[in-house]
Amino acid sequence: MNSRTIRITLAAICALVVACSSAACGTGAAPRNNAQPGGASQQAAVPAADLSLSPSPFGPLSAADKKLLTLVRQTSLREITTSQMALQRSSDPRIRQAAQMIINQHIDLNQRDLDVAQKLGLQLPNEPAPDMQVGIDRMKTENGKEFENDYTNTLRQAHGEALVLIAKVRADTQNSLVRSFADVAGGFIRMHIQMLEQTGQVNYTKLPVPNPQTS
């Protein structure tokens, strides 16, 4: 092969590589183009957090404040129901003690929640969230150790998630009613976590790994 033939062959190979890159080598894949008209990216933007504030006589009300009031209402409905089931289905005195305390305190917390919402002009839901209802329906079919394990671990994880939200709202809320409510709710939730853990049924390996990010 002479030098002229080599140059022609190399040129053909380069042309083929360029063609493959542009047309995805006949695979049917569209060429990647992250630019939209005006220079915007085609990638879906991450929804921004709702930082809007609503005025109230007790201070500005944030979306997180409203979320907390809603979550506590839905959680109270779920945990009163499932704890009543625990009193009926469990013979373990530790679980029964935890369930009775959770019922009593969530009845109190639920009424406080409704009172705060009324003063702020908010309408709270009258039933648990759909994913909470799934857990309730599942527990209705369980008995014995299966029920006890599901009850304690479902409530323990839910209380942990609620405590994170309560702490965040308590730290940042500008609303005096929500601030006082978060203090009460946080105290109750911590007691519930301790009581659930004292049953000896909590599987800590199923709890979410703490996120080191503080934001």
CSV table of C-alpha atoms in Angstrom, one decimal:
chain,number,residue,atom,x,y,z
A,1,MET,CA,0.0,0.0,0.0
A,2,ASN,CA,1.6,3.3,-1.1
A,3,SER,CA,1.5,6.6,0.8
A,4,ARG,CA,-1.3,8.0,-1.3
A,5,THR,CA,-3.5,4.9,-0.7
A,6,ILE,CA,-2.8,5.2,3.1
A,7,ARG,CA,-3.8,8.9,3.1
A,8,ILE,CA,-7.1,8.1,1.3
A,9,THR,CA,-7.9,5.2,3.7
A,10,LEU,CA,-7.3,7.4,6.8
A,11,ALA,CA,-9.4,10.1,5.4
A,12,ALA,CA,-12.3,7.6,4.8
A,13,ILE,CA,-12.0,6.3,8.3
A,14,CYS,CA,-12.1,9.8,9.8
A,15,ALA,CA,-15.2,10.6,7.7
A,16,LEU,CA,-16.9,7.5,8.9
A,17,VAL,CA,-16.2,8.3,12.6
A,18,VAL,CA,-17.6,11.8,12.2
A,19,ALA,CA,-20.7,10.4,10.4
A,20,CYS,CA,-21.2,7.8,13.2
A,21,SER,CA,-20.9,10.5,15.9
A,22,SER,CA,-23.5,12.7,14.1
A,23,ALA,CA,-26.0,10.1,13.3
A,24,ALA,CA,-25.5,7.8,16.3
A,25,CYS,CA,-24.1,5.2,13.9
A,26,GLY,CA,-27.5,4.1,12.6
A,27,THR,CA,-28.9,3.1,16.0
A,28,GLY,CA,-31.8,5.5,15.7
A,29,ALA,CA,-30.6,7.5,18.7
A,30,ALA,CA,-31.1,11.3,18.2
A,31,PRO,CA,-28.0,13.4,18.4
A,32,ARG,CA,-27.6,14.9,21.9
A,33,ASN,CA,-28.4,18.5,22.0
A,34,ASN,CA,-28.8,20.1,25.4
A,35,ALA,CA,-29.6,23.5,24.1
A,36,GLN,CA,-33.1,25.0,23.6
A,37,PRO,CA,-33.9,28.1,21.7
A,38,GLY,CA,-32.5,31.0,23.7
A,39,GLY,CA,-29.7,28.8,25.2
A,40,ALA,CA,-32.0,27.1,27.8
A,41,SER,CA,-31.2,23.4,28.7
A,42,GLN,CA,-33.6,20.7,27.7
A,43,GLN,CA,-33.1,18.9,31.0
A,44,ALA,CA,-36.1,19.2,33.3
A,45,ALA,CA,-35.5,21.8,36.0
A,46,VAL,CA,-35.7,20.7,39.6
A,47,PRO,CA,-38.9,22.2,41.1
A,48,ALA,CA,-37.9,25.0,43.4
A,49,ALA,CA,-39.1,24.8,47.0
A,50,ASP,CA,-42.2,26.9,47.8
A,51,LEU,CA,-40.8,29.8,49.7
A,52,SER,CA,-44.0,31.9,49.5
A,53,LEU,CA,-45.5,33.3,52.7
A,54,SER,CA,-49.2,33.9,53.5
A,55,PRO,CA,-50.1,36.7,55.9
A,56,SER,CA,-51.9,35.9,59.1
A,57,PRO,CA,-52.5,37.8,62.4
A,58,PHE,CA,-49.9,35.5,64.0
A,59,GLY,CA,-47.1,36.1,61.6
A,60,PRO,CA,-46.3,34.9,58.0
A,61,LEU,CA,-47.3,31.3,57.2
A,62,SER,CA,-45.0,29.2,55.0
A,63,ALA,CA,-45.7,26.2,52.9
A,64,ALA,CA,-43.6,24.1,55.4
A,65,ASP,CA,-45.9,25.4,58.2
A,66,LYS,CA,-48.9,24.2,56.3
A,67,LYS,CA,-47.3,20.9,55.5
A,68,LEU,CA,-46.6,20.3,59.2
A,69,LEU,CA,-50.2,21.0,60.2
A,70,THR,CA,-51.4,18.7,57.5
A,71,LEU,CA,-49.0,15.9,58.3
A,72,VAL,CA,-49.8,16.0,62.0
A,73,ARG,CA,-53.5,15.8,61.2
A,74,GLN,CA,-53.0,12.8,58.9
A,75,THR,CA,-50.6,11.1,61.2
A,76,SER,CA,-52.9,11.5,64.2
A,77,LEU,CA,-55.8,9.8,62.2
A,78,ARG,CA,-53.5,7.0,61.2
A,79,GLU,CA,-51.8,6.4,64.6
A,80,ILE,CA,-55.0,6.5,66.6
A,81,THR,CA,-56.5,3.9,64.4
A,82,THR,CA,-53.4,1.6,64.3
A,83,SER,CA,-52.8,2.0,68.0
A,84,GLN,CA,-56.4,0.9,68.8
A,85,MET,CA,-55.7,-2.2,66.7
A,86,ALA,CA,-52.5,-2.7,68.7
A,87,LEU,CA,-54.6,-2.7,72.0
A,88,GLN,CA,-56.9,-5.4,70.5
A,89,ARG,CA,-54.3,-7.6,68.8
A,90,SER,CA,-51.1,-7.5,70.9
A,91,SER,CA,-50.6,-9.2,74.3
A,92,ASP,CA,-47.2,-7.6,74.8
A,93,PRO,CA,-47.5,-5.1,77.7
A,94,ARG,CA,-44.8,-2.9,76.2
A,95,ILE,CA,-46.6,-2.5,72.9
A,96,ARG,CA,-50.0,-2.0,74.7
A,97,GLN,CA,-48.4,0.7,76.9
A,98,ALA,CA,-46.9,2.5,73.9
A,99,ALA,CA,-50.2,2.2,71.9
A,100,GLN,CA,-52.2,3.7,74.8
A,101,MET,CA,-49.9,6.6,75.2
A,102,ILE,CA,-49.9,7.3,71.5
A,103,ILE,CA,-53.7,7.3,71.4
A,104,ASN,CA,-54.0,9.7,74.3
A,105,GLN,CA,-51.4,12.1,73.1
A,106,HIS,CA,-52.5,12.1,69.4
A,107,ILE,CA,-56.1,12.8,70.5
A,108,ASP,CA,-54.7,15.8,72.3
A,109,LEU,CA,-52.3,16.8,69.5
A,110,ASN,CA,-55.0,16.4,66.9
A,111,GLN,CA,-57.3,18.8,68.7
A,112,ARG,CA,-54.5,21.3,69.1
A,113,ASP,CA,-53.8,21.0,65.4
A,114,LEU,CA,-57.4,21.6,64.5
A,115,ASP,CA,-57.6,24.7,66.8
A,116,VAL,CA,-54.4,26.2,65.2
A,117,ALA,CA,-55.7,25.5,61.7
A,118,GLN,CA,-59.0,27.2,62.5
A,119,LYS,CA,-57.3,30.3,63.8
A,120,LEU,CA,-55.2,30.4,60.6
A,121,GLY,CA,-58.1,29.8,58.3
A,122,LEU,CA,-56.8,26.5,57.0
A,123,GLN,CA,-58.8,23.4,56.1
A,124,LEU,CA,-57.1,20.1,57.1
A,125,PRO,CA,-57.9,16.7,55.6
A,126,ASN,CA,-60.3,14.3,57.3
A,127,GLU,CA,-58.5,11.1,56.4
A,128,PRO,CA,-55.0,9.8,56.3
A,129,ALA,CA,-52.8,10.3,53.2
A,130,PRO,CA,-53.1,7.5,50.6
A,131,ASP,CA,-49.8,5.9,51.5
A,132,MET,CA,-50.8,5.9,55.2
A,133,GLN,CA,-54.1,4.2,54.3
A,134,VAL,CA,-52.1,1.5,52.6
A,135,GLY,CA,-50.4,0.7,55.9
A,136,ILE,CA,-53.6,0.8,57.8
A,137,ASP,CA,-55.2,-1.7,55.4
A,138,ARG,CA,-52.2,-3.9,55.5
A,139,MET,CA,-52.2,-4.1,59.3
A,140,LYS,CA,-55.9,-5.0,59.3
A,141,THR,CA,-54.9,-8.3,57.7
A,142,GLU,CA,-52.1,-9.1,60.2
A,143,ASN,CA,-52.0,-10.7,63.6
A,144,GLY,CA,-49.6,-11.8,66.3
A,145,LYS,CA,-45.9,-11.1,65.8
A,146,GLU,CA,-46.4,-10.0,62.2
A,147,PHE,CA,-48.7,-7.2,63.3
A,148,GLU,CA,-46.5,-6.2,66.2
A,149,ASN,CA,-43.5,-5.9,64.0
A,150,ASP,CA,-45.3,-4.0,61.3
A,151,TYR,CA,-46.9,-1.7,63.8
A,152,THR,CA,-43.8,-0.7,65.8
A,153,ASN,CA,-41.5,-0.3,62.8
A,154,THR,CA,-44.0,1.6,60.6
A,155,LEU,CA,-44.8,4.0,63.4
A,156,ARG,CA,-41.1,4.3,64.5
A,157,GLN,CA,-40.0,5.3,61.0
A,158,ALA,CA,-42.9,7.7,60.5
A,159,HIS,CA,-42.2,9.4,63.8
A,160,GLY,CA,-38.6,9.8,62.8
A,161,GLU,CA,-39.6,11.5,59.6
A,162,ALA,CA,-42.1,13.7,61.4
A,163,LEU,CA,-39.5,14.8,63.9
A,164,VAL,CA,-37.2,16.0,61.2
A,165,LEU,CA,-39.9,18.2,59.7
A,166,ILE,CA,-41.0,19.5,63.1
A,167,ALA,CA,-37.5,20.5,64.0
A,168,LYS,CA,-37.0,22.3,60.6
A,169,VAL,CA,-40.3,24.2,61.0
A,170,ARG,CA,-39.7,25.0,64.6
A,171,ALA,CA,-36.3,26.5,63.7
A,172,ASP,CA,-37.5,28.6,60.8
A,173,THR,CA,-41.2,29.4,61.2
A,174,GLN,CA,-42.2,33.1,61.5
A,175,ASN,CA,-45.6,32.2,62.8
A,176,SER,CA,-46.1,32.2,66.6
A,177,LEU,CA,-49.0,29.7,66.6
A,178,VAL,CA,-47.0,27.2,64.5
A,179,ARG,CA,-43.9,27.8,66.7
A,180,SER,CA,-45.8,26.9,69.9
A,181,PHE,CA,-47.5,23.9,68.2
A,182,ALA,CA,-44.2,22.6,66.9
A,183,ASP,CA,-42.9,22.7,70.5
A,184,VAL,CA,-45.7,20.5,71.7
A,185,ALA,CA,-45.7,18.2,68.7
A,186,GLY,CA,-41.9,17.7,69.0
A,187,GLY,CA,-42.2,16.7,72.6
A,188,PHE,CA,-44.9,14.2,72.0
A,189,ILE,CA,-43.1,12.7,69.0
A,190,ARG,CA,-39.9,12.2,70.9
A,191,MET,CA,-41.8,10.4,73.7
A,192,HIS,CA,-43.5,8.1,71.1
A,193,ILE,CA,-40.2,7.2,69.6
A,194,GLN,CA,-38.8,6.3,73.0
A,195,MET,CA,-41.8,4.2,73.8
A,196,LEU,CA,-41.7,2.4,70.5
A,197,GLU,CA,-38.0,1.6,70.9
A,198,GLN,CA,-38.6,0.2,74.4
A,199,THR,CA,-40.9,-2.5,72.9
A,200,GLY,CA,-37.7,-4.2,71.6
A,201,GLN,CA,-39.3,-4.6,68.2
A,202,VAL,CA,-37.7,-1.8,66.3
A,203,ASN,CA,-35.4,-2.9,63.5
A,204,TYR,CA,-32.9,-0.1,63.3
A,205,THR,CA,-31.3,-1.4,60.1
A,206,LYS,CA,-34.5,-0.4,58.2
A,207,LEU,CA,-34.3,3.2,59.2
A,208,PRO,CA,-33.0,5.6,56.6
A,209,VAL,CA,-29.3,6.5,56.8
A,210,PRO,CA,-28.9,10.0,58.1
A,211,ASN,CA,-28.2,12.6,55.5
A,212,PRO,CA,-25.1,14.7,56.3
A,213,GLN,CA,-26.5,17.6,54.4
A,214,THR,CA,-27.9,20.2,56.6
A,215,SER,CA,-29.9,22.0,53.9
